[in-house]
Amino acid sequence: MKVDRIPFEIGKATPRADGSAKVSGKEKYAADYYEGDFLWAGVKRAGVPHATIKGIHTEAAEALPGVIAVLTWKDIPGENRLGIIRRNQPVLAETVVRHSGEAVALILAESRGALKGAIDSILLEYAPLPGVFSAQEALKESSPLVHEDNPEGNVIKAVSVETGACASAMGECDVVVGGVYETPVQEHAFLETEAGWAYRAENGACVIVASTQTPFRDCFEIAPVLGMDPGSIRVIAPYLGGAFGGKDGITVQCLLALALLHAGGRPVKIWWDREESFLAGVKRMNATMHYRLGAKQDGTFHALECRLYYDGGAYSPLGGEIMTLGAEHAGSAYRIPNVSVKGWALYTNNPVGGPFRGFGVPQVTAAMEQMVDMAARKLGMDPLSIRLQNVVRKGDRNCVGVILTHSTGAAECLETILGHPLWKTRDEWKKGAGLFKVRGVGLACMAHAMGYPPMVPDEARAKIELTAEGKIRVYAGVVDMGQGNASTYQQIAGHILVQDGPAMELVLPDTARTLPSGSSSASRTTYTYGNALIEAATDLKKAILKAASAQTGGTRPEEFVLVPDRVRHIPTGNEISLGELAGSMDGPARTATGYFRMPVTRERLDAIYMGPHLIFSYGAHLVYAEIDELTGQVEIARYLAITDAGKVMSPRVYEQQIEGATAMGIGYALTEDFKVANGSIVTQDLATYIIPTSMDIPRIESIPVEIAEETGPFGMKGAGEIGMSGPMPAIGNAICDACGIRILRAPFIGEAVHEALLSGNAEEADL
């Protein structure tokens, strides 16, 4: 039967559910809570990278007017240890500080002024300790230990991947290229800095409203710190003003909970300013990567050898796992039969390394994709042909030996570039450079795994309800940190239940109301929760039609169809409103739940730490870059991003994901260089940490390669991270194409490019 209209049609752009409230300022973020008679909380930070604490002198601070309490580690009733994999990071430092942004004391005050005065009045007495300030230093036997009790010294995690016989295979190659690549520390620089609000519920529960990607996991991480029952903690996650991995775990949550214990029943607020966010927030880990790629004369890749060193900083809650994902992607999207990858994540006295969009993959992709261009140049091949010759296709084994049995669209991405006008007219464009300008065109191809590794069950649970008023309410347990997944959930439910905007309601993540569905991370959010929601919405649809059947007596559910706001009896055309129907259903009958667990590879689980991934998104990028020979400044003229993220459910949200990731990658490639000198942060604010603005981002043309992933909701795969890995190698390759120089350390700031131009370090000189 023809339905009047199809609300929330899959594959069509729909309005963002949060758009109006956000642009009008009505949306309430974690930093927007000010109700009632509340207290401010804040932190005194170490200020030195490595030292024994000889004394914490709080008397002057405690005596200041408006100061309620000054707390140290001795006031923490629990184990005072944070960590997702390794629980070794104190909420407040005890006897040693290991990085300059480490929290030492927590202050509660009546005002921000009193809080600042107290922070400034606390005196910390230290005995300095020698520090470790690079991954290379950390591996030396003579280096100081960042954690005296770590049985692996300064090693957080070491992994090894071996397929084929790399050592002998390298000798069989006609061409071998190599280099040592370095990528910088990157700061998340999200719009909303770390913030939260805590209060006591009527039942005594500790309620925390926080800007977090992981509300359910937060409860279990906070509880042992303070000796609490996880069930007595409720975490609410409103929309986030960006996160990109920087809020994947604890930032302010434990400090808020501790403050609440000493607040005398008053609510407590914490809100880091930008400088504190720079000082204390986790960073993208810098990496040094030794690469050798061997190929046969016909261009076939034959052997790859990599040694990867990631600087995890002082605690690195997921440093080993980030490096491991990098190792898994070290060969990018290529078929290479003989591979040897060894990787180390290492403790240093630098800022804490943590998740950042791409989770260790942008680093290795930057290195590998420049290696591919170097091999092509040495073989006299064009960079697109050599990629097409070696790129993985469905049924191939990837570099860790996993057979790619799911959708594999890397070749289709490259073939789209092959037929695109920007590729066909590249030589003509390059010839049009003006005086003292040179132009180059660069390519990159990439892969990105979806979800957690097999050792961590990747699950989601969805809940949906027909309310007593006849609305469809979606309970989303996965955070929307700005990427628009919450709107996509409404689109999925609305599509299945044939309801549109006014009939839809959304409950954002709340550990007391929504169901656990994992973190908003790992390109898994819409894939896992979307599948669970499809099951829940489909079951609710059946329940509604069954209720309609029961209410009319003697008719079959198959005779009914949902239309906006109503259920229609097909033979007669009679309709029942959803509100009327809801009145005849009890609460449980009006609620449905769904569950989904991501499939994982059953083969080669021992290939890598925590197991290899099964499903990947793919992409290929092309960039037009113009270099000013007088200043070294690189200007991106055009950008083409081709992506295989499965079928597109919501084109507008999809484009925003690809364009946002690409813009972030351009910043990573050209300007963003978070500098740390001997453990002290040099880049302290957005005046010196340069992120691209709309004036710096070129026109980005985004084209999806819509190969349906059979396990995905409506055929989709994750699109959140794949775009991040392309810009750095594509721009590096474009610079080399224009100037004949290979710059091995990013970012490619004007000074670095100019220096390379003056020194004339031709690509071959770096081998």
mmCIF file with all atom_site columns, C-alpha atoms in Angstrom, residues 166-167 170-171 176-179 290-294 303-307 371:
data_model
loop_
_atom_site.group_PDB
_atom_site.id
_atom_site.type_symbol
_atom_site.label_atom_id
_atom_site.label_alt_id
_atom_site.label_comp_id
_atom_site.label_asym_id
_atom_site.label_entity_id
_atom_site.label_seq_id
_atom_site.pdbx_PDB_ins_code
_atom_site.Cartn_x
_atom_site.Cartn_y
_atom_site.Cartn_z
_atom_site.occupancy
_atom_site.B_iso_or_equiv
_atom_site.pdbx_formal_charge
_atom_site.auth_seq_id
_atom_site.auth_comp_id
_atom_site.auth_asym_id
_atom_site.auth_atom_id
_atom_site.pdbx_PDB_model_num
ATOM 1  C CA . CYS A 1 166 ? 60.257 -10.708 5.593  1.00 0.00 ? 166 CYS A CA 1
ATOM 2  C CA . ALA A 1 167 ? 64.020 -10.867 6.075  1.00 0.00 ? 167 ALA A CA 1
ATOM 3  C CA . MET A 1 170 ? 63.477 -8.194  1.296  1.00 0.00 ? 170 MET A CA 1
ATOM 4  C CA . GLY A 1 171 ? 66.561 -9.621  -0.374 1.00 0.00 ? 171 GLY A CA 1
ATOM 5  C CA . VAL A 1 176 ? 63.833 -1.248  -1.662 1.00 0.00 ? 176 VAL A CA 1
ATOM 6  C CA . VAL A 1 177 ? 62.943 2.179   -0.320 1.00 0.00 ? 177 VAL A CA 1
ATOM 7  C CA . GLY A 1 178 ? 63.095 3.341   3.272  1.00 0.00 ? 178 GLY A CA 1
ATOM 8  C CA . GLY A 1 179 ? 62.967 6.252   5.636  1.00 0.00 ? 179 GLY A CA 1
ATOM 9  C CA . HIS A 1 290 ? 61.411 3.240   10.594 1.00 0.00 ? 290 HIS A CA 1
ATOM 10 C CA . TYR A 1 291 ? 60.093 1.871   7.293  1.00 0.00 ? 291 TYR A CA 1
ATOM 11 C CA . ARG A 1 292 ? 61.482 -0.313  4.494  1.00 0.00 ? 292 ARG A CA 1
ATOM 12 C CA . LEU A 1 293 ? 59.314 -1.365  1.573  1.00 0.00 ? 293 LEU A CA 1
ATOM 13 C CA . GLY A 1 294 ? 60.489 -3.806  -1.075 1.00 0.00 ? 294 GLY A CA 1
ATOM 14 C CA . ALA A 1 303 ? 58.124 -7.165  1.695  1.00 0.00 ? 303 ALA A CA 1
ATOM 15 C CA . LEU A 1 304 ? 57.518 -4.580  4.398  1.00 0.00 ? 304 LEU A CA 1
ATOM 16 C CA . GLU A 1 305 ? 59.546 -3.977  7.544  1.00 0.00 ? 305 GLU A CA 1
ATOM 17 C CA . CYS A 1 306 ? 58.501 -1.429  10.172 1.00 0.00 ? 306 CYS A CA 1
ATOM 18 C CA . ARG A 1 307 ? 59.736 -0.403  13.606 1.00 0.00 ? 307 ARG A CA 1
ATOM 19 C CA . MET A 1 371 ? 56.830 5.001   1.013  1.00 0.00 ? 371 MET A CA 1
#
